[in-house]
XYZ file of C-alpha atoms in Angstrom:
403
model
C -7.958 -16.905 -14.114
C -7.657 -13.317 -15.544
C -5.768 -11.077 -13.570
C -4.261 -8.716 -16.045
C -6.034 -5.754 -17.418
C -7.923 -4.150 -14.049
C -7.736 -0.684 -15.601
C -8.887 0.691 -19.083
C -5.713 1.142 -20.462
C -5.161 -2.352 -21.396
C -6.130 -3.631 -24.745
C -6.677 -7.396 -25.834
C -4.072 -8.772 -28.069
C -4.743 -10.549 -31.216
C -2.948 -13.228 -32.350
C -3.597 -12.838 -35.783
C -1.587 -11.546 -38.898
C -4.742 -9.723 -40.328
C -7.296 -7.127 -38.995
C -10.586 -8.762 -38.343
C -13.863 -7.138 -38.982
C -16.256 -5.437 -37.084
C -18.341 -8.192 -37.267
C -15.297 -10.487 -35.266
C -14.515 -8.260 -33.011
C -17.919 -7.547 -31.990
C -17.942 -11.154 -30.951
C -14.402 -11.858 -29.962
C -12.630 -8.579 -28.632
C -11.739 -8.726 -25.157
C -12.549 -12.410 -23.931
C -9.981 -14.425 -22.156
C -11.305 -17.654 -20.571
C -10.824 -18.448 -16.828
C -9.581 -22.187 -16.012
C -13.050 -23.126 -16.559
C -12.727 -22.604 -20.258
C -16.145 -20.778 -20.737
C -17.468 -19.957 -24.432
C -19.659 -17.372 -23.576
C -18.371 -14.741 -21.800
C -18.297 -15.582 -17.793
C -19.813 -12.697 -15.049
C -18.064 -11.979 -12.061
C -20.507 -10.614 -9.655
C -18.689 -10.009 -7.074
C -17.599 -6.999 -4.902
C -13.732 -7.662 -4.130
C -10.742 -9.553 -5.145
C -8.728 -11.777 -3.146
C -4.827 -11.049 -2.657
C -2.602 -14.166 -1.643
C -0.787 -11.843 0.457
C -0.519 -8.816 2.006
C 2.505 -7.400 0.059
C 0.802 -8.444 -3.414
C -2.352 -6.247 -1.902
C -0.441 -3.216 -1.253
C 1.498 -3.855 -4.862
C -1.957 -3.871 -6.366
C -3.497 -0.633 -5.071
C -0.504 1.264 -6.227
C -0.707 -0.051 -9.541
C 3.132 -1.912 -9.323
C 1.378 -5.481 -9.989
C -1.982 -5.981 -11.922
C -4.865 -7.046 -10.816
C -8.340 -6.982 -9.625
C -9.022 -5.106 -6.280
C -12.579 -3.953 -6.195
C -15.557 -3.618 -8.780
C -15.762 0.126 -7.978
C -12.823 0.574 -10.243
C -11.921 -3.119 -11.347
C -14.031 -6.036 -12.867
C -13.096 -9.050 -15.270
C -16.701 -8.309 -16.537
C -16.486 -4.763 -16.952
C -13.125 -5.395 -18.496
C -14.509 -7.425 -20.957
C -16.740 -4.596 -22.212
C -14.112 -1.956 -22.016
C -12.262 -3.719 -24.357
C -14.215 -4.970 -26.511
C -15.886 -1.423 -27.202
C -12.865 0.402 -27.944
C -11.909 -2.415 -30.492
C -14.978 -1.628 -32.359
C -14.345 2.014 -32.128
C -10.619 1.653 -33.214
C -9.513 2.850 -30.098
C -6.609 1.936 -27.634
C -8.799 2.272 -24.489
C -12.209 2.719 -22.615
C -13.556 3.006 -19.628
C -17.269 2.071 -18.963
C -19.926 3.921 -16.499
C -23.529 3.475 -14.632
C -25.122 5.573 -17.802
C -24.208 7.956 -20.948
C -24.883 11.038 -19.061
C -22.407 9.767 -15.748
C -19.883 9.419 -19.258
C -20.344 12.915 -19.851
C -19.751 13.682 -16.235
C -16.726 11.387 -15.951
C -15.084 13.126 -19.199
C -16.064 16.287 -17.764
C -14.581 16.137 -14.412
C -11.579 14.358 -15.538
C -10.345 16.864 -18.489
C -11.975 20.019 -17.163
C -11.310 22.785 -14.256
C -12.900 25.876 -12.866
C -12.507 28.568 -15.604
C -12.542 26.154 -18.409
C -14.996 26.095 -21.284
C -17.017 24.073 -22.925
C -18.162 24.622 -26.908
C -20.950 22.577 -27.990
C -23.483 22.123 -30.804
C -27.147 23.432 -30.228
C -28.821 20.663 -31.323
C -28.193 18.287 -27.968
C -29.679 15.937 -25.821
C -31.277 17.898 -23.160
C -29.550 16.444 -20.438
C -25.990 17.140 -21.294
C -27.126 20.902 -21.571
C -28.512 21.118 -18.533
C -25.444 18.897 -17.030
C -23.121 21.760 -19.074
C -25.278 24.645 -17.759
C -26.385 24.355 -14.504
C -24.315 21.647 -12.928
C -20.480 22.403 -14.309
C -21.918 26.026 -14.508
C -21.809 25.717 -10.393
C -17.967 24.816 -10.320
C -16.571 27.858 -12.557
C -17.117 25.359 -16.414
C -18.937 27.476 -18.963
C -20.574 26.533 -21.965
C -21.610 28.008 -24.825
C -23.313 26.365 -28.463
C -22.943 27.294 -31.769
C -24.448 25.394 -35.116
C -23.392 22.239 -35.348
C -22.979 22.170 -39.076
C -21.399 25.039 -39.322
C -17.405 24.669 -38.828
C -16.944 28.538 -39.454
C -19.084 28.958 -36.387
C -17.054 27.012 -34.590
C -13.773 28.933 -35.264
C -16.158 32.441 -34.609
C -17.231 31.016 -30.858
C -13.914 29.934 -29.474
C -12.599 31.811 -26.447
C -9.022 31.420 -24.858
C -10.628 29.461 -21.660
C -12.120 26.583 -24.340
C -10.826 23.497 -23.846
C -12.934 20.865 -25.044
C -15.342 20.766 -28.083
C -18.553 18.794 -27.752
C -20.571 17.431 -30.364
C -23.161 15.018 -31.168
C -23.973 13.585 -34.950
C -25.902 13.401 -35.721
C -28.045 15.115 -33.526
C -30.771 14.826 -31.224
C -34.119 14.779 -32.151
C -32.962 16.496 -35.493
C -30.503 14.158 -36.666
C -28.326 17.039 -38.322
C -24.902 15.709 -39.804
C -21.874 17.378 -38.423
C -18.705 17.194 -40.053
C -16.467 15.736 -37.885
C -13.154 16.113 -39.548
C -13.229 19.706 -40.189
C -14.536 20.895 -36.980
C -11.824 18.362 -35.664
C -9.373 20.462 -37.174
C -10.729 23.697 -35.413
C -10.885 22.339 -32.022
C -7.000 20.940 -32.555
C -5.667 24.473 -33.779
C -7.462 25.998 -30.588
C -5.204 22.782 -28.576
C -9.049 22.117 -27.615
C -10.125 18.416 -27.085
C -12.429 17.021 -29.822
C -15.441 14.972 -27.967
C -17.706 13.109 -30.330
C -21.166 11.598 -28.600
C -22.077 8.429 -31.202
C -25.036 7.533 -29.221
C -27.234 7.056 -32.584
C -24.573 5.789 -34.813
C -22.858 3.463 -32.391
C -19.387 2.349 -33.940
C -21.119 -0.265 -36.041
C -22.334 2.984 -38.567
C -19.549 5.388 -37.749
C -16.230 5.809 -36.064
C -15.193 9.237 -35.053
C -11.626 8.786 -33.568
C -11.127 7.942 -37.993
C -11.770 11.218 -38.501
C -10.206 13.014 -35.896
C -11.784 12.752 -32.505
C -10.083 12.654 -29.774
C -12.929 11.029 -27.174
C -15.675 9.169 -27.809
C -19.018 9.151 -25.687
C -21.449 6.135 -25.371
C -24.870 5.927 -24.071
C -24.617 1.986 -24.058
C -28.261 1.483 -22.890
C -29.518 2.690 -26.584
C -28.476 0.545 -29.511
C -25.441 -0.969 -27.941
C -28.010 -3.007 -25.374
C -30.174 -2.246 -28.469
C -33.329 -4.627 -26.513
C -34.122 -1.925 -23.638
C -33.014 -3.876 -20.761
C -29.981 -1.985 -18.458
C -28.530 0.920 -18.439
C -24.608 1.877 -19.477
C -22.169 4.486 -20.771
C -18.411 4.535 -22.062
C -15.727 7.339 -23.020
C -13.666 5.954 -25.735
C -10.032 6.836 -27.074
C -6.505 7.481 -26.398
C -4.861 5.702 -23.188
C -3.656 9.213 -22.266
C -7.278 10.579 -22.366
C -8.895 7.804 -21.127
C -6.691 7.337 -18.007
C -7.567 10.582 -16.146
C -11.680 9.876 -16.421
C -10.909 6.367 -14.794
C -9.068 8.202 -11.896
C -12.523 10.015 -11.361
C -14.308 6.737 -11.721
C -12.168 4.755 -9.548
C -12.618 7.890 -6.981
C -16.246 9.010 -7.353
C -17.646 5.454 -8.308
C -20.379 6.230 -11.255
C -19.570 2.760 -11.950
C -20.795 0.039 -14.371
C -22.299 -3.304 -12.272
C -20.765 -6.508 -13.403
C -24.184 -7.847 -14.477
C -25.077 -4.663 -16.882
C -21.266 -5.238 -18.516
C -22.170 -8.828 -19.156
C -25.763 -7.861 -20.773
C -24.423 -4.888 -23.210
C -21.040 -6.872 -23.970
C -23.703 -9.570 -25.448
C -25.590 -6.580 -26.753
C -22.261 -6.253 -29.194
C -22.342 -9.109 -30.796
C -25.106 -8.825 -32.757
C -24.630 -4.799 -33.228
C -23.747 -4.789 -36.705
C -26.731 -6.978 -37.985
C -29.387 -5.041 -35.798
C -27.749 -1.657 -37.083
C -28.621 -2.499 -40.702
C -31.758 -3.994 -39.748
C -32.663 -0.670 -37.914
C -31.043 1.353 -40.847
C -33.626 -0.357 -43.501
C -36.322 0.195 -41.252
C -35.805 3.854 -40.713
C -35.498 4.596 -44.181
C -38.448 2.918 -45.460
C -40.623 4.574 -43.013
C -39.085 7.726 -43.442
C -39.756 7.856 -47.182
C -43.241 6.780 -46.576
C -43.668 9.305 -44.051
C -42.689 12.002 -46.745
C -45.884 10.932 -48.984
C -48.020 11.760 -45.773
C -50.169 14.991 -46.292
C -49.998 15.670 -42.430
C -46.119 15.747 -42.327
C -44.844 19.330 -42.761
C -41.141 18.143 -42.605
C -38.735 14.590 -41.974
C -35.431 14.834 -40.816
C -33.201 11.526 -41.467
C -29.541 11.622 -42.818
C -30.526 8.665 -45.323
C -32.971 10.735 -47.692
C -31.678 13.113 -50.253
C -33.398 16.123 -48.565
C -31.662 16.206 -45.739
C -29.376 19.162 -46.053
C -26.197 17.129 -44.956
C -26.780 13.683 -46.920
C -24.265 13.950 -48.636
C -22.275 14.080 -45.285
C -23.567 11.659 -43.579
C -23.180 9.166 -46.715
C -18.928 9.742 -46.881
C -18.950 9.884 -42.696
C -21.993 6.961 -41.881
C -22.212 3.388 -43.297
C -25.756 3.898 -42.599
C -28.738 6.252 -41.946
C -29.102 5.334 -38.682
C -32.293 3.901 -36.667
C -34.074 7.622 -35.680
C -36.907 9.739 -37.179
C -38.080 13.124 -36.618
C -40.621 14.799 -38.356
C -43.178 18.341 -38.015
C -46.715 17.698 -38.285
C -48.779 20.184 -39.501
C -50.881 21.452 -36.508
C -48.109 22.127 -34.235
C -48.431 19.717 -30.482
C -51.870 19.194 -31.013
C -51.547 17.072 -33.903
C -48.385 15.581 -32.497
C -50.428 14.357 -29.193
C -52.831 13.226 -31.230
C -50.718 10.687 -32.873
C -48.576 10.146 -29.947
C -51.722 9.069 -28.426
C -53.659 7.010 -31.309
C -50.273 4.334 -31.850
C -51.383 1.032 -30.052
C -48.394 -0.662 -31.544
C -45.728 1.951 -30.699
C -44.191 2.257 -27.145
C -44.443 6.304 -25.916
C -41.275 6.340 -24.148
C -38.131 8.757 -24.569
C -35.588 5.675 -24.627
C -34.435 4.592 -28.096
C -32.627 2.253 -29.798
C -34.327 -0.518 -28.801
C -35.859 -3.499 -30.779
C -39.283 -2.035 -30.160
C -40.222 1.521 -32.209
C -40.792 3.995 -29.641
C -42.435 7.332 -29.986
C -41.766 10.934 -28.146
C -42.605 14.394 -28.250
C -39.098 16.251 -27.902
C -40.497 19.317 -27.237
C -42.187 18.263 -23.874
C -39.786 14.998 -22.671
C -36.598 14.587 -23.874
C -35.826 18.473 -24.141
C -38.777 19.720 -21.942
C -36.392 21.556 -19.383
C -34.371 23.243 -21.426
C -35.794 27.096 -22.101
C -38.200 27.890 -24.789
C -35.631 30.208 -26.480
C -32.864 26.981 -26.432
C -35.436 24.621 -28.107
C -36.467 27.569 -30.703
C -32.302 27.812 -31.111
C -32.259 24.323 -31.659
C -34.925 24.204 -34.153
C -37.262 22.117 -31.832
C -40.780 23.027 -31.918
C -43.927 21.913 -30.683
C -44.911 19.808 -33.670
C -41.989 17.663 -33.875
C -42.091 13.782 -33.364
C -39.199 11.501 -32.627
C -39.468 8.329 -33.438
C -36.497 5.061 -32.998
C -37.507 2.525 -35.764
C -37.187 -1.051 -34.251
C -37.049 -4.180 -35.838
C -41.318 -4.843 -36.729
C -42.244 -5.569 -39.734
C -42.314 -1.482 -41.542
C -46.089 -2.169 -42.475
C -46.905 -2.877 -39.144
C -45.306 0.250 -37.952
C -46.629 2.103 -40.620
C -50.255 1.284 -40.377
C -49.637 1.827 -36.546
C -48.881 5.486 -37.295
C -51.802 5.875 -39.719
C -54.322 5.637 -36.613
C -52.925 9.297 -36.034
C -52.097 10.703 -39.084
């Protein structure tokens, strides 16, 4: 039975002389087999661990002798995940949590102090700014936002309290391309940590610790479940890094169950065939929606309007599965369509197998101020849509009821 690896820092070991694929280790990474000899991956749902003796229990909650000790902090199953998604990110350790945002939190809490400073791009997830703003914001952490496809801007907002850069690229709803590297670079001159969310790439379309990252964040219940069934997050990267966000975890306990490890572990293995499936999808639609009189504007990294193609092509192996685009008529004629789709599921999740529809504006960023959304370029007439994996003419002609 496995009883190495209880915390995040270990990594599986290959036995091979070559580097496997994506592909591979999105199957393979991170299994070991108990003495049952299991081919799919086995689930340990269970709340403790067993010591033969009492001085092998006190040897494993100092950390002298590995081993499981509780699933707040230690699971084979959870295990499994960690290291099977910091494989696919490149990475020499993870450590997985109840949902992206508790990520966030767990990064945040176990790199940051009172007096500390957070610099972020505009164009977020309106969660993590209101985590940044009025949660840290209580405990002394400040936070400001600049453009995130600007690196200049960057360099202009730093203060002497910053200590961690935050980005996400591409963006959400807007999907605007940041370039990693360079503001990398800024963030590393300031000795601030570089913090990359990949929530719509995933590591199967782009891999930020390549291009100079330091920590990875994972909402794991969009396209790494990628079917809409659990709920998950991860903070990828260095052991160093990692190792101080799994103290917090092991203390505070925003903790990935057993079973939800299992389900988005199984989720990896067919990532890479559902990201280009989601990626052909996305751009098919989005070029149709371009033809469409009623669309003012689309924003997706694969079309050669977006401002930061070019970008996204040398940083992304792929477009990506999300679609935002103005209608002409502001939120009336975004309701309207919202509301003719019979097809379409109106929810704010994404990256499921199913297209789903939103209005940013009013869900996903409704609680942010109006002056943040206008500095974010969200208005009222924007639509967000996560292609699934339908037929395109079905979505399509699904859409058409509305436009």
């Amino acid at each position: 039975m496995r009883l190495t690896a209880p915390n995040p820092t270990e990594m599986p070991t290959m036995q091979d002389d070559f580097e496997l694929h994506l592909e591979t280790l999105a199957i393979r990474a991170g299994q070991e087999r108990s003495q049952f000899g299991e081919h799919a991956e086995a689930l340990y749902l269970t709340s403790s661990f067993v010591a033969d003796n009492a001085a092998q229990a006190a040897a494993r909650f100092t950390g002298v002798e590995p081993g499981y000790i509780y699933s707040r902090f230690t699971n084979p199953t959870v295990t499994q995940f960690q290291e099977r998604l910091a494989a696919l990110e490149g990475a020499e350790a993870a450590v997985a949590t109840a949902s992206g945002m508790s990520a966030i939190l767990a990064l945040c809490m176990g790199h940051l102090k009172a007096g500390d400073h957070i610099l972020a791009s505009a164009g977020m997830f309106g969660a993590t700014i209101q985590l940044f703003n009025n949660w840290l914001g209580k405990f002394g952490v400040s936070a400001s936002y600049v453009d995130a496809t600007n690196p200049a801007a960057w360099a202009a907002a730093v203060k002497p309290e910053t200590r961690l850069f935050y980005l996400e690229t591409p963006s959400n709803p807007l999907t605007e391309v940041a370039d990693i590297a360079a503001i990398a670079a800024v963030a590393h001159a300031h000795q601030a940590l570089m913090v990359v969310d990949n929530c719509f790439c995933s590591p199967a379309l782009q891999q930020p610790l390549k291009h100079g990252a330091d920590l990875v964040i994972h909402s794991a219940t969009k396209y790494i479940d990628g079917q809409g069934r659990v709920l998950g997050g991860a903070v990828v990267g260095s052991k160093a890094l990692i190792e101080p966000v799994y103290q917090f975890l092991r203390t505070a306990g925003p903790t990935l169950s057993a079973f939800n490890a299992w389900v988005l572990t199984k989720g990896l293995e067919t990532l890479g065939i559902r990201m280009k499936a989601h990626c052909e999808n996305a751009l098919a639609l989005a070029q149709w929606l371009e033809t469409q009189p009623a669309v003012e504007k689309v924003y997706y990294p694969g079309l050669p309007s977006h401002p930061q193609h070019e970008l996204a092509k040398r940083q992304q192996s792929g477009g990506g599965g999300v679609v935002s685009f103005e209608l002409k008529g502001g939120k009336d004629a975004a309701w309207k369509l919202i509301d003719a789709v019979q097809l379409l599921s109106r929810t704010a999740n994404l990256g499921d197998v199913k297209t789903t529809i939103t209005h940013p504006y009013t869900t996903t960023h409704g609680r942010i101020s109006p002056e943040a959304k206008a500095a974010a370029g969200i208005r009222e007439g924007l639509v967000r849509i996560s292609v699934g994996l339908e037929h395109i003419e079905d979505i399509q002609r699904d859409l058409a009821r509305g436009l």
